[in-house]
Coordinates of N, CA, C and O in Angstrom, one line a residue:
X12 N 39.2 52.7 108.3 CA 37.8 53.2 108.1 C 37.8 53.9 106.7 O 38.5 54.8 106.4
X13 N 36.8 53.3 106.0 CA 36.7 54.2 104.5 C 36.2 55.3 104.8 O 35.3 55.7 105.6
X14 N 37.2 56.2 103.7 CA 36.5 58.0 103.4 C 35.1 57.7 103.3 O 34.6 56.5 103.2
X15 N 34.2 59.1 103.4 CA 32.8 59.3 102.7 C 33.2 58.5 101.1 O 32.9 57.3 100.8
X16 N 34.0 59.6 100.5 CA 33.1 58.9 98.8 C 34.0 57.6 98.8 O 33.3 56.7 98.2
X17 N 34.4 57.3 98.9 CA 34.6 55.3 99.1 C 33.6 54.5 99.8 O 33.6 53.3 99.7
X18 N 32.7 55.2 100.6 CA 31.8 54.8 100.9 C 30.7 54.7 100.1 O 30.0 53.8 99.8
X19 N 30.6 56.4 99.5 CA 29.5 57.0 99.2 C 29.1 55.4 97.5 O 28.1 54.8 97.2
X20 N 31.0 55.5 96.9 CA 30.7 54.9 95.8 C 30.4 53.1 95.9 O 30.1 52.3 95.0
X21 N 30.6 52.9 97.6 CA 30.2 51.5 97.9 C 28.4 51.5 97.5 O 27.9 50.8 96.6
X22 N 27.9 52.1 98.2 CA 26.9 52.1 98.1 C 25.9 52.0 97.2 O 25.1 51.1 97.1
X23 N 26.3 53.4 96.2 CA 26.1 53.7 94.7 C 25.7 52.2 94.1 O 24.7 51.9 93.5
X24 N 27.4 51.0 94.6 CA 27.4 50.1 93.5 C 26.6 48.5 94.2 O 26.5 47.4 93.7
X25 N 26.2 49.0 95.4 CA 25.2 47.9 96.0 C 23.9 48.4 95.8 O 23.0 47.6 95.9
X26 N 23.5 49.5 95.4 CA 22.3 49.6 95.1 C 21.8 49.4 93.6 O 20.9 48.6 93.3
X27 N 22.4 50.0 93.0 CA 23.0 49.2 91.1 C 22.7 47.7 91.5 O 21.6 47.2 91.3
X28 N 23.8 47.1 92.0 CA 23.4 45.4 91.9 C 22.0 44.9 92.3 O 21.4 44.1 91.6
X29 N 21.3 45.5 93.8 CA 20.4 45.3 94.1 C 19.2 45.6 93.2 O 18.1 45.0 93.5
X30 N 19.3 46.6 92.0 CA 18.1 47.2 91.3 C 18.3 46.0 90.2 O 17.3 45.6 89.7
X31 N 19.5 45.3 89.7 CA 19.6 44.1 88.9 C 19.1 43.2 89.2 O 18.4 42.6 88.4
X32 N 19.1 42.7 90.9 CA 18.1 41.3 91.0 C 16.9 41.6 91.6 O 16.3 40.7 92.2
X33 N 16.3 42.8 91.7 CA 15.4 42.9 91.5 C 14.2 42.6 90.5 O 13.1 41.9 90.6
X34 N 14.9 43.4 89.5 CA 14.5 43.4 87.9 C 14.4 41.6 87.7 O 13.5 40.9 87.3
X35 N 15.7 41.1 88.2 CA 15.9 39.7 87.3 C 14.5 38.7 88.2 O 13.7 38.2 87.5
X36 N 14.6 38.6 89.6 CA 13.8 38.1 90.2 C 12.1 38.5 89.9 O 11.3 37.7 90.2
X37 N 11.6 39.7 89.3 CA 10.7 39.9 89.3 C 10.1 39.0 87.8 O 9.0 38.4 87.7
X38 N 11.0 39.1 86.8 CA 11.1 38.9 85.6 C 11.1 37.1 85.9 O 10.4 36.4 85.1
X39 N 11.7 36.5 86.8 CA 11.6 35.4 86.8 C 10.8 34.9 87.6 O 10.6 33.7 87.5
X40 N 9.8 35.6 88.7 CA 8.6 35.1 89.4 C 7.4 35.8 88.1 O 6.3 35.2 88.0
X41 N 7.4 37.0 87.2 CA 6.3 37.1 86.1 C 6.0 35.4 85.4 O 4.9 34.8 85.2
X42 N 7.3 35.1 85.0 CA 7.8 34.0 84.2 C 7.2 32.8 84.8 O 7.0 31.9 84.0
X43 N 6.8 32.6 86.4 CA 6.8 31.3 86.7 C 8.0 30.6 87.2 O 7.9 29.5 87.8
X44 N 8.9 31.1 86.9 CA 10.2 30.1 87.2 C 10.9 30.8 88.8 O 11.8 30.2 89.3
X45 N 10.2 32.1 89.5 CA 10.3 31.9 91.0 C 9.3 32.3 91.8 O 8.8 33.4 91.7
X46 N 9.1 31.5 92.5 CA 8.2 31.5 93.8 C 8.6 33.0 94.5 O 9.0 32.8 95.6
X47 N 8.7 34.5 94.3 CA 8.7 35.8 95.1 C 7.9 36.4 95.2 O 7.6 37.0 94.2
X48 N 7.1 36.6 96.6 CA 6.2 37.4 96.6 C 6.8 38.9 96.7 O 6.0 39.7 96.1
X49 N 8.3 39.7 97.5 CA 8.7 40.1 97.1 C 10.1 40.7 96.8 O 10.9 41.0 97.6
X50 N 10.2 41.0 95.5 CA 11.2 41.0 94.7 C 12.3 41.8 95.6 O 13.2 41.4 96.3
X51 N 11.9 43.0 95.2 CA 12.5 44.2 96.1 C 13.4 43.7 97.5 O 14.6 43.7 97.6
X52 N 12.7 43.3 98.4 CA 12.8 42.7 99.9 C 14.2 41.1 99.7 O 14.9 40.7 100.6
X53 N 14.1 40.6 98.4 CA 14.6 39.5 98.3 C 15.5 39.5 97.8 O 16.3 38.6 98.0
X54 N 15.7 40.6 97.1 CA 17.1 41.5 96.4 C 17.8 41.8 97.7 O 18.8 41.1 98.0
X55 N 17.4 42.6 98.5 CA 17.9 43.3 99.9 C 18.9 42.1 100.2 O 20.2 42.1 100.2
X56 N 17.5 40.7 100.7 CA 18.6 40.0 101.4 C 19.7 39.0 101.0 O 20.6 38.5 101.7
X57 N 19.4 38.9 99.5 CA 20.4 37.9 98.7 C 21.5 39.1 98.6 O 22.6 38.5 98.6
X58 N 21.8 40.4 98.6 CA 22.7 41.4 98.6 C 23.4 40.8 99.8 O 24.4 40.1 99.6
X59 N 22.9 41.0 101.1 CA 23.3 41.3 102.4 C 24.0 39.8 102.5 O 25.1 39.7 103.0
X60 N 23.3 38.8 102.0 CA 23.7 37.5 101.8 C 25.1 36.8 101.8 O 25.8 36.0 102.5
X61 N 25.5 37.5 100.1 CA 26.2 37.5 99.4 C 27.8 38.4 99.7 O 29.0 38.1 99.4
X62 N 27.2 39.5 100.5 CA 28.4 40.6 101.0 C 28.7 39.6 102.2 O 29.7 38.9 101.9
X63 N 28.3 39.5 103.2 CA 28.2 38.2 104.2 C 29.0 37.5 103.6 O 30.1 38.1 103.6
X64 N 29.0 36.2 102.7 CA 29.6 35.7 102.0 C 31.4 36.0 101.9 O 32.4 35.4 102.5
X65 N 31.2 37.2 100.9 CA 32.2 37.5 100.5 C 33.4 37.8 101.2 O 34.6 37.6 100.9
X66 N 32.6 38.5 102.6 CA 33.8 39.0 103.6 C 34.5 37.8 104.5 O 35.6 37.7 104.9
X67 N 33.4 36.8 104.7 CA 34.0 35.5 105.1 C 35.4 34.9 103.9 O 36.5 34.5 104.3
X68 N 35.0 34.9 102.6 CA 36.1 34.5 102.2 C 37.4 35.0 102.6 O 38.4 34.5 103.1
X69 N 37.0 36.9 101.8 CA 38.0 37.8 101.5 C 38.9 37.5 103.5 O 40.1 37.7 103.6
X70 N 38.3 37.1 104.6 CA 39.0 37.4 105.5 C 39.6 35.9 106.3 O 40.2 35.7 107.4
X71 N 39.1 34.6 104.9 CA 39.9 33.3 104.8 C 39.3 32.6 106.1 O 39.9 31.8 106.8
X72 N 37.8 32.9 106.3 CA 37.2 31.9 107.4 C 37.9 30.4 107.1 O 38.3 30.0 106.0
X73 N 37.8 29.8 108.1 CA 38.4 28.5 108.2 C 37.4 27.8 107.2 O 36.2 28.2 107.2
X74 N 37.9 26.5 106.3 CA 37.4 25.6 105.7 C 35.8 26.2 105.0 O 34.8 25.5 104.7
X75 N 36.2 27.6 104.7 CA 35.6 28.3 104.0 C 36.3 28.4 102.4 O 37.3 29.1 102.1
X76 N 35.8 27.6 101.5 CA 36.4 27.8 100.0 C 35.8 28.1 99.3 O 34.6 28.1 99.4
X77 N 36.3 28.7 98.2 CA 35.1 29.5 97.2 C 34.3 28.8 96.6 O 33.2 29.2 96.2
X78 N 34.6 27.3 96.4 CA 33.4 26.3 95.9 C 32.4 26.3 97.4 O 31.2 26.7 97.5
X79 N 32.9 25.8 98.0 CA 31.5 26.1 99.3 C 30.8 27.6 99.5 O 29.6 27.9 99.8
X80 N 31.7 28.2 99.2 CA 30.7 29.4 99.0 C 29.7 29.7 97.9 O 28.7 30.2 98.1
X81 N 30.2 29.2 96.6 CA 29.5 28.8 95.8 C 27.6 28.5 96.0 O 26.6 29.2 95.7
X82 N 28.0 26.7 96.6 CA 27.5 26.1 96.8 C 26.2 26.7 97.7 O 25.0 26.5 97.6
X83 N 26.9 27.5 98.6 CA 25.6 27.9 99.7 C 25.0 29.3 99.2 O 24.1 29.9 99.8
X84 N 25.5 29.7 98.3 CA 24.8 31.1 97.4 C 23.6 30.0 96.5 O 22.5 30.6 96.2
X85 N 23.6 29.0 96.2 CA 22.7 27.9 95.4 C 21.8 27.5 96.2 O 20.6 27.4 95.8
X86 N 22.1 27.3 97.4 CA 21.3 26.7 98.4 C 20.3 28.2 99.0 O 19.2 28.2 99.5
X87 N 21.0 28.9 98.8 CA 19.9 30.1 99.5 C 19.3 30.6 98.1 O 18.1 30.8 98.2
X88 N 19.7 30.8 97.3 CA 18.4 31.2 96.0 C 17.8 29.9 95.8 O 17.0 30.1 94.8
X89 N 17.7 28.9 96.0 CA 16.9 28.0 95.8 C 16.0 27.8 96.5 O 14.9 27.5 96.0
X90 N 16.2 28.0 98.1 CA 15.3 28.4 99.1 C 14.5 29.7 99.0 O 13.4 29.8 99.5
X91 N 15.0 30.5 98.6 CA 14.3 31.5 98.9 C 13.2 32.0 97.3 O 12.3 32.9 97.4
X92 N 13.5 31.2 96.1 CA 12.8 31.4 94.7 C 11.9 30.1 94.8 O 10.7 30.1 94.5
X93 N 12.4 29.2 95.3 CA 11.4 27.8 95.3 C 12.2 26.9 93.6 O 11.7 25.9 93.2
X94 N 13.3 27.5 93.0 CA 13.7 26.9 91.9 C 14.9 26.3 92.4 O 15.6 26.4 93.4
X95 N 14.9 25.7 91.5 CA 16.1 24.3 91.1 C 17.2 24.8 90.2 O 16.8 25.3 89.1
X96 N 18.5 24.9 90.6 CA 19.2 25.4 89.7 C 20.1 24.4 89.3 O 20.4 23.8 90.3
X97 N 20.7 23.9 88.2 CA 21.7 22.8 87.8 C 23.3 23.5 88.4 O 23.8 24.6 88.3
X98 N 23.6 22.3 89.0 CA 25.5 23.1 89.7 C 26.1 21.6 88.4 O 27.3 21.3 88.3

């Protein structure tokens, strides 16, 4: 079980990243280039997404590889912006 401030500084640095695609997502639906009504809320779940993600690898899910993980981080911002991204 993590201490408080190993927690505290978990947090700290998921909310930092979350305030990044926020900014980036909002900047890219101003732009036209994503379908978000909202930014904030879609930050949340590409975080929660992504952590998901990661603990599957970090804990070697089966026929889980970092290119398929990749791949399904592309498939969910693409669904969820309405954009096309080049892999």
């Amino acid at each position: 079980m993590p201490t408080p401030a190993v927690a505290a500084e978990y947090v700290d640095r998921i909310r930092v990243w979350e305030a990044c695609l926020t900014r980036t997502l909002r900047r890219g639906a101003e732009a036209g280039t994503f379908a978000v009504d909202d930014a904030s809320e879609l930050a949340l779940k590409l975080a929660a997404y992504s952590d998901g993600v990661a603990t599957q690898l970090a804990q070697k899910a089966p026929g889980l590889t970092p290119r398929r993980a990749l791949e399904w981080m592309w498939v969910f911002l693409e669904q969820e912006t309405g954009a096309r991204f080049r892999r």
